[in-house]
Structure formats: C-alpha cells, structure tokens
Coordinates of C-alpha atoms in Angstrom, one line a residue:
M762 CA -25.7 23.5 -15.5
K763 CA -26.4 26.2 -12.2
T764 CA -23.4 26.5 -9.8
S765 CA -25.5 25.8 -7.1
D766 CA -25.6 22.1 -8.5
F767 CA -22.2 22.2 -6.8
Y768 CA -23.1 23.0 -3.4
Y769 CA -23.0 20.7 -0.4
D770 CA -22.9 21.3 3.6
L771 CA -20.4 21.0 4.6
P772 CA -20.2 21.4 9.0
Q773 CA -17.5 23.7 9.8
E774 CA -15.4 21.8 11.9
L775 CA -14.9 19.3 8.5
I776 CA -12.1 22.7 7.6
A777 CA -8.7 21.0 8.5
Q778 CA -6.3 23.6 10.3
T779 CA -3.8 22.2 10.5
P780 CA -1.5 19.3 8.6
V781 CA -0.9 16.6 9.2
E782 CA 2.1 14.9 10.3
P783 CA 3.5 13.0 9.2
R784 CA 2.4 13.9 5.6
N785 CA 1.6 10.6 3.8
M786 CA -0.9 9.8 6.5
S787 CA -3.5 11.9 5.6
R788 CA -7.1 9.7 4.4
M789 CA -7.4 9.4 0.7
M790 CA -11.2 8.4 -0.8
L791 CA -10.4 6.1 -4.0
L792 CA -13.3 7.0 -7.2
N793 CA -13.3 4.8 -9.2
R794 CA -15.5 6.9 -11.6
A795 CA -16.2 4.7 -14.5
T796 CA -18.1 2.6 -12.0
G797 CA -18.5 5.2 -9.5
E798 CA -17.4 2.6 -6.5
I799 CA -15.7 4.6 -3.5
Q800 CA -12.9 2.9 -1.2
H801 CA -11.4 4.4 1.7
K802 CA -7.4 4.9 2.1
I803 CA -4.6 6.2 3.7
F804 CA -2.7 8.6 1.6
K805 CA 1.1 5.9 1.5
D806 CA -1.2 3.9 -0.3
L807 CA -1.2 5.3 -3.0
T808 CA 2.2 3.5 -3.9
D809 CA -0.3 0.7 -4.4
C810 CA -2.6 2.0 -6.3
L811 CA -0.1 2.6 -9.4
E812 CA 1.3 0.1 -12.4
K813 CA 4.7 -0.1 -13.7
G814 CA 5.1 2.4 -16.2
D815 CA 2.1 5.1 -14.8
T816 CA 3.8 8.5 -14.9
L817 CA 2.9 11.0 -12.5
I818 CA 3.0 14.3 -13.6
L819 CA 4.0 17.4 -10.5
N820 CA 3.4 21.1 -10.3
N821 CA 7.1 22.1 -9.2
T822 CA 5.9 25.6 -8.5
R823 CA 6.9 27.3 -4.9
V824 CA 4.4 29.8 -2.8
I825 CA 6.4 32.6 -2.1
P826 CA 5.8 34.3 1.5
A827 CA 3.9 37.0 -0.2
R828 CA 1.8 37.9 3.1
I829 CA 3.6 41.6 4.2
F830 CA 2.4 44.4 6.6
G831 CA 3.4 47.8 5.5
I832 CA 3.0 51.3 7.8
K833 CA 2.4 53.8 5.8
K834 CA 5.3 56.9 6.1
D835 CA 2.1 60.0 6.3
T836 CA -0.4 58.5 8.9
G837 CA 1.6 54.8 10.2
A838 CA -1.7 53.0 9.2
V839 CA -1.2 49.2 9.3
V840 CA -2.1 48.5 5.7
E841 CA -1.7 44.6 4.4
F842 CA -0.5 43.2 1.2
L843 CA -0.7 39.9 -0.5
L844 CA 1.1 39.8 -3.5
L845 CA -0.4 38.1 -6.6
K846 CA 2.2 38.4 -9.1
Q847 CA 5.1 39.6 -10.6
K848 CA 5.1 42.1 -13.1
E849 CA 8.8 43.0 -13.5
N850 CA 11.8 42.6 -11.1
L851 CA 10.6 45.6 -8.3
L852 CA 6.9 46.0 -9.5
W853 CA 3.9 43.7 -8.3
E854 CA 0.5 43.1 -8.6
C855 CA -1.0 42.8 -5.4
I856 CA -3.9 42.9 -2.8
C857 CA -4.3 45.3 -0.6
K858 CA -6.2 45.8 3.0
P859 CA -7.6 48.1 3.8
G860 CA -7.7 49.6 0.3
K861 CA -9.0 52.6 0.8
K862 CA -5.0 53.5 2.8
A863 CA -3.3 52.0 -0.4
K864 CA -3.9 54.8 -3.2
T865 CA -1.9 55.7 -6.3
N866 CA 1.1 57.3 -4.8
A867 CA 1.1 56.2 -1.3
E868 CA 4.4 55.1 0.3
F869 CA 5.0 52.1 2.4
D870 CA 7.8 50.7 4.8
F871 CA 8.3 47.1 5.7
G872 CA 9.8 45.4 7.5
D873 CA 11.8 48.0 9.0
G874 CA 12.2 49.3 6.4
I875 CA 14.4 47.0 4.2
L876 CA 11.7 47.4 2.0
K877 CA 9.9 50.1 0.3
G878 CA 7.1 50.5 -1.7
K879 CA 4.9 52.9 -3.5
I880 CA 1.6 53.1 -5.0
S881 CA 2.0 53.3 -8.8
N882 CA -1.2 52.3 -10.2
V883 CA -4.8 51.0 -8.9
L884 CA -6.7 48.9 -11.4
D885 CA -9.7 48.7 -12.5
D886 CA -10.7 45.0 -10.4
G887 CA -9.2 46.9 -7.3
N888 CA -6.5 45.3 -7.0
R889 CA -2.5 47.9 -6.5
L890 CA 0.6 47.8 -8.4
I891 CA 3.1 48.6 -6.1
E892 CA 7.0 49.5 -7.2
F893 CA 9.2 48.1 -4.5
K894 CA 13.2 49.8 -3.7
S895 CA 15.1 47.1 -2.1
R896 CA 19.0 47.0 -1.8
E897 CA 19.0 42.8 -1.3
N898 CA 16.9 40.7 -3.7
I899 CA 13.6 40.7 -3.6
Y900 CA 13.0 37.2 -2.3
S901 CA 15.4 37.4 0.3
V902 CA 13.7 39.9 1.8
L903 CA 10.2 38.3 1.4
D904 CA 11.7 35.0 3.1
K905 CA 13.1 37.3 6.2
I906 CA 9.0 39.6 6.4
G907 CA 6.6 37.5 4.7
H908 CA 4.4 35.1 6.0
M909 CA 2.5 32.4 4.3
P910 CA -1.0 33.3 2.7
L911 CA -2.7 30.6 3.8
P912 CA -6.3 30.7 3.1
P913 CA -8.9 32.2 5.0
Y914 CA -10.3 29.5 6.2
I915 CA -7.2 28.8 8.0
K916 CA -7.4 30.6 11.3
E917 CA -4.4 28.2 12.9
K918 CA -1.2 30.0 12.9
L919 CA 1.5 27.7 10.6
K920 CA 4.3 27.0 12.7
D921 CA 6.6 26.1 10.3
K922 CA 6.6 27.7 6.7
E923 CA 7.4 24.5 5.1
R924 CA 4.6 23.1 5.6
Y925 CA 2.6 24.5 3.0
Q926 CA 4.8 24.1 0.1
T927 CA 5.6 20.4 -1.3
V928 CA 8.3 18.1 -0.9
Y929 CA 9.5 19.2 -4.3
S930 CA 8.4 22.3 -4.2
E931 CA 11.3 24.2 -7.3
K932 CA 10.4 27.4 -9.0
L933 CA 8.9 30.6 -6.7
G934 CA 6.0 32.3 -7.6
S935 CA 2.8 30.9 -6.2
A936 CA 0.3 33.0 -4.1
A937 CA -1.4 29.8 -3.0
A938 CA -0.2 26.0 -2.7
P939 CA -0.5 23.7 -5.0
T940 CA -2.1 21.4 -2.6
A941 CA -2.9 18.2 -3.6
G942 CA 0.9 17.6 -3.9
L943 CA 1.3 18.3 0.3
H944 CA 1.4 14.9 1.0
F945 CA 4.1 13.6 -0.5
T946 CA 7.0 13.2 1.2
T947 CA 10.5 12.6 0.1
Q948 CA 10.9 8.7 0.8
M949 CA 7.4 8.0 -0.7
L950 CA 8.6 9.6 -4.1
E951 CA 11.9 7.1 -4.0
K952 CA 9.2 3.8 -3.2
I953 CA 6.9 5.0 -6.2
K954 CA 10.0 5.5 -8.5
E955 CA 11.5 2.3 -8.0
K956 CA 8.2 0.7 -8.4
G957 CA 8.7 1.3 -11.9
V958 CA 6.4 4.4 -12.3
N959 CA 7.7 7.5 -13.6
I960 CA 7.5 11.3 -12.1
G961 CA 7.5 14.4 -14.5
Y962 CA 7.5 17.9 -13.9
V963 CA 5.1 21.2 -15.0
T964 CA 5.1 24.3 -13.3
L965 CA 1.7 26.2 -12.5
H966 CA 1.7 29.5 -10.8
V967 CA -1.0 29.1 -8.3
G968 CA -2.6 32.9 -8.0
L969 CA -5.7 33.4 -5.7
G970 CA -8.2 33.3 -8.7
T971 CA -8.7 29.5 -8.1
F972 CA -10.2 30.6 -4.0
R973 CA -12.4 32.8 -6.2
P974 CA -15.6 32.2 -5.7
V975 CA -18.2 32.1 -9.1
K976 CA -20.8 34.2 -8.4
V977 CA -22.4 33.9 -10.9
E978 CA -25.0 31.1 -11.2
D979 CA -24.8 30.0 -15.4
V980 CA -21.5 28.4 -15.0
T981 CA -21.0 29.0 -18.1
K982 CA -20.6 33.1 -17.3
H983 CA -18.3 33.1 -15.1
N984 CA -14.6 34.4 -15.3
M985 CA -11.5 32.2 -15.3
H986 CA -8.7 34.2 -13.7
S987 CA -5.3 33.7 -15.6
E988 CA -2.3 31.8 -14.4
H989 CA 1.3 31.4 -16.0
Y990 CA 2.5 27.5 -17.0
S991 CA 5.3 25.9 -18.2
I992 CA 5.7 22.7 -19.3
P993 CA 9.0 21.8 -20.4
K994 CA 10.2 19.1 -23.3
E995 CA 11.0 16.1 -21.5
T996 CA 7.8 16.5 -19.1
A997 CA 6.0 16.4 -22.7
D998 CA 7.9 13.3 -24.1
L999 CA 7.4 11.3 -21.0
I1000 CA 3.4 11.9 -21.6
N1001 CA 3.8 11.2 -24.7
D1002 CA 5.6 8.2 -24.2
T1003 CA 3.1 6.7 -21.2
H1004 CA 0.4 7.6 -23.6
K1005 CA 2.1 5.1 -26.1
S1006 CA 2.5 2.5 -24.3
D1007 CA -0.6 2.5 -23.3
K1008 CA -0.2 3.4 -19.8
R1009 CA -1.7 6.3 -17.6
V1010 CA -1.2 10.4 -16.4
I1011 CA -1.5 10.3 -13.4
A1012 CA -2.1 14.0 -12.8
V1013 CA -1.3 15.3 -9.1
G1014 CA -3.7 18.2 -8.1
T1015 CA -6.5 20.3 -10.8
T1016 CA -3.2 23.1 -11.3
T1017 CA -1.6 20.3 -13.0
C1018 CA -4.1 19.0 -14.4
R1019 CA -5.2 22.2 -16.0
T1020 CA -1.1 23.1 -17.0
L1021 CA -1.8 19.5 -18.9
E1022 CA -5.3 19.9 -20.5
S1023 CA -3.9 23.7 -21.5
V1024 CA -1.5 22.4 -23.5
A1025 CA -3.0 19.7 -25.3
T1026 CA -6.1 21.7 -25.8
K1027 CA -3.9 24.7 -27.9
M1028 CA -1.4 22.7 -29.4
G1029 CA -3.5 19.6 -30.2
C1030 CA -0.5 17.5 -28.7
I1031 CA 0.9 17.3 -25.4
C1032 CA 4.9 19.4 -25.8
E1033 CA 7.2 21.8 -24.6
D1034 CA 5.4 25.3 -24.1
E1035 CA 5.3 28.1 -21.5
D1036 CA 2.2 30.6 -21.7
D1037 CA -0.6 31.7 -19.8
T1038 CA -3.8 30.0 -19.1
S1039 CA -7.2 30.7 -18.5
I1040 CA -8.9 27.3 -19.0
F1041 CA -12.5 26.7 -16.9
I1042 CA -13.1 22.5 -17.1
Y1043 CA -16.6 22.0 -16.4
P1044 CA -18.8 19.1 -17.0
G1045 CA -19.2 18.4 -20.4
Y1046 CA -15.3 19.0 -21.1
K1047 CA -13.6 16.4 -22.9
F1048 CA -10.0 15.5 -21.1
K1049 CA -7.0 15.3 -23.8
C1050 CA -4.4 14.1 -21.6
I1051 CA -5.5 13.4 -17.6
D1052 CA -6.8 9.6 -17.5
A1053 CA -6.4 9.8 -13.2
L1054 CA -5.7 12.8 -10.4
V1055 CA -4.9 13.4 -7.2
T1056 CA -7.2 15.8 -5.8
N1057 CA -7.7 17.3 -2.4
F1058 CA -11.8 17.8 -1.0
H1059 CA -12.9 21.1 -2.5
L1060 CA -15.1 24.5 -1.7
P1061 CA -19.0 24.2 -2.0
E1062 CA -19.3 26.1 -6.0
S1063 CA -15.8 26.4 -6.9
T1064 CA -14.3 26.5 -10.2
L1065 CA -12.1 23.6 -8.6
I1066 CA -15.5 21.0 -7.7
M1067 CA -16.8 21.5 -11.3
L1068 CA -13.1 20.2 -12.5
V1069 CA -13.2 17.2 -10.9
S1070 CA -17.1 16.8 -11.6
A1071 CA -16.4 16.8 -15.3
F1072 CA -13.8 13.9 -14.5
A1073 CA -15.1 12.1 -12.6
G1074 CA -18.6 12.9 -13.3
F1075 CA -21.0 14.7 -11.4
D1076 CA -23.2 12.1 -9.7
N1077 CA -20.6 10.2 -8.7
V1078 CA -18.5 13.6 -7.6
M1079 CA -21.3 15.1 -5.2
N1080 CA -22.1 11.8 -3.9
A1081 CA -18.1 11.0 -2.8
Y1082 CA -18.6 14.3 -0.8
K1083 CA -21.7 13.6 0.6
T1084 CA -19.8 10.6 1.8
A1085 CA -16.0 12.4 3.1
V1086 CA -18.5 14.6 5.0
E1087 CA -20.6 11.7 6.5
E1088 CA -17.2 9.4 7.4
K1089 CA -15.6 13.0 8.7
Y1090 CA -12.8 13.7 6.2
R1091 CA -10.4 17.0 6.4
F1092 CA -11.4 19.3 3.5
F1093 CA -9.5 21.7 1.6
S1094 CA -5.7 22.8 1.9
F1095 CA -5.0 21.2 4.5
G1096 CA -7.5 18.2 4.2
D1097 CA -7.8 14.4 3.4
A1098 CA -7.4 13.2 -0.6
M1099 CA -9.0 11.9 -3.2
F1100 CA -7.3 9.3 -6.0
I1101 CA -9.8 9.5 -8.9
Y1102 CA -8.9 6.7 -11.8

C-alpha cells in the first residue's frame, strides 16, 4: 500500500482547537466494520453500545508538562525544549528549537534558575540529551514551569492543564495524551461499571513519534518510533477471562491497541509484560486481541489512520472519514470520537 492512499482532504476549520465541555458530549461516529454501516451518536451513548461482560481497556499514562523554555547562559538566547523520554533521573532526551543554539556542553537556566541543564550529547536524529540539576523532584519542577506539549496543529492556549489528561491518568511519562480517553468522565466510567462492563488498565507512554509523518511512499518501509509499555497481571487475566466468556475486549485508543497487540504478537498470548514496542499496524495485519476500538479522527497519511484501516477495513475507514468531513465532525486530539465494532 502507498502512503498517499491514506490521504483525505480536511478543511482547516474542522481541526478542533479546544475540547468540548463536558468531556462526554463530543460527537461519536459508530462504524460497523463488517458492513461499513455508519451511525451518528454522542460519546455518552457509548455506554449503550457496551454489553455486560465486555471489557474496556484504558491507557493510564499521564502527560508530563514537558514543554519548557531555557535561557542560554552565555548569550541569553531563548530555546524551547520538549522532553521526550527520561533516560535516568535527571538525564532526558529532548527536542530543541532552535537546535543550533543547543550544542554539546551548552548550559541553560529554566524557570528563573530553579532548574539548570547542560546538553551532554547531540544524537544522530538531531535530538539532544540534557542533564538537569535541581534541588527539587524533577516532576515537581516541571509542574511549576512546564507547559502541556500540545500538538502543533492546536494554536489555542489551553486554559486548564488537566484538560489534556484523561480523568484516569496515573503514571507519568507521556509526551502526548492518549486522546481517545479524553472523552470519558468519572461519572460515565462509573455508569459503565454499573452496567457490568469490566475496566482494566495498561500503560503506554506516548512519544511524539505518534505525530511523525510517514515520509516514504511505500508504507512497509516506514520505521516506527519505540514506546515503553506495561501490562499488569490483573489486566491480562481480565482480558483472557473475557475472551473465554466470548465477550469483547475493547481498546480505548490506538496506544492501548498497540500495547495489547504488541504483547499478543511477542508472547503468543496476553500475559503480564513490560517492554518497548515499535509495532506498526497497517492493512494486512491480523489482530490477535482486540474486538472493538474507541478512537479519534487521525491525520491524513498517518500511522494511526493506517492502524484504524487495518482494523475496520480500508474502504470502510476512508468512507467514514469522507462522511465525517461532510458532517463537519471535529478532528484530531480535541476532536470527536469513533466507536468501531
């Protein structure tokens, strides 16, 4: 398949700049992957689409306020840092803009000096390693001086940092939110449980590679980024019990989907596991774990629309996206949802 096969025309005004309030009042498209049938609902209606004994799997990662601004000690130049991955306690991999002002051994002050850093290495892909010095816990400092790393297509300023977190976020480590989960409210999750639907959690720390464009025309030649995941024993047991009962395992988001399919591919079953994954799912992939998927509307020619096409069928998905544009759905991170079943 070609990357250009996954292109669709999206008017700029359909890219959501702010989240809907309350969270579960965004629109939701239902897509039947067997027939291609489309229905239009509100996200809170998802509860009615679930059945007793189904299992909903959520990604409980928490986004770090990973966008910080440093003042270069020798020149006073301002450099933007986007923290991608914690290598050791105070050693982080990051992206710097402008990169030419962040060469090896360059020193920076952040937040009026409450955090200091020195570039220890420039990596082959242009990312930097920075070693911080701080008297406080690094995450406490980032909470004070950091900004949420919103995707570049969102131009509006976020008024409330928590609005780019899921209500069940727990484990710090992501550079971007698992956005399908942003639609859930605490009350809605309680109603889902009351219906007899199981809820389990995995963790996948989302990297910015999620948004990296596919630059090769042959889809199979694309190199995926690596992300760290973990699946606890209780979640693995829940999934296996669900399948034994002939009920559905429903992944909330492509990150949850990638976690479950990574474990199933690597281990040959679903079991407790922790590792890095660079799984790339595109049409032709045979799914081994999930039976349904909650997701948002993704960028043209992205690895995410390829994953969704693998699950729901290429023609079904491209038709659904065409319909979503015609019906003026809101797209991307703060946009509307799909439930593919």
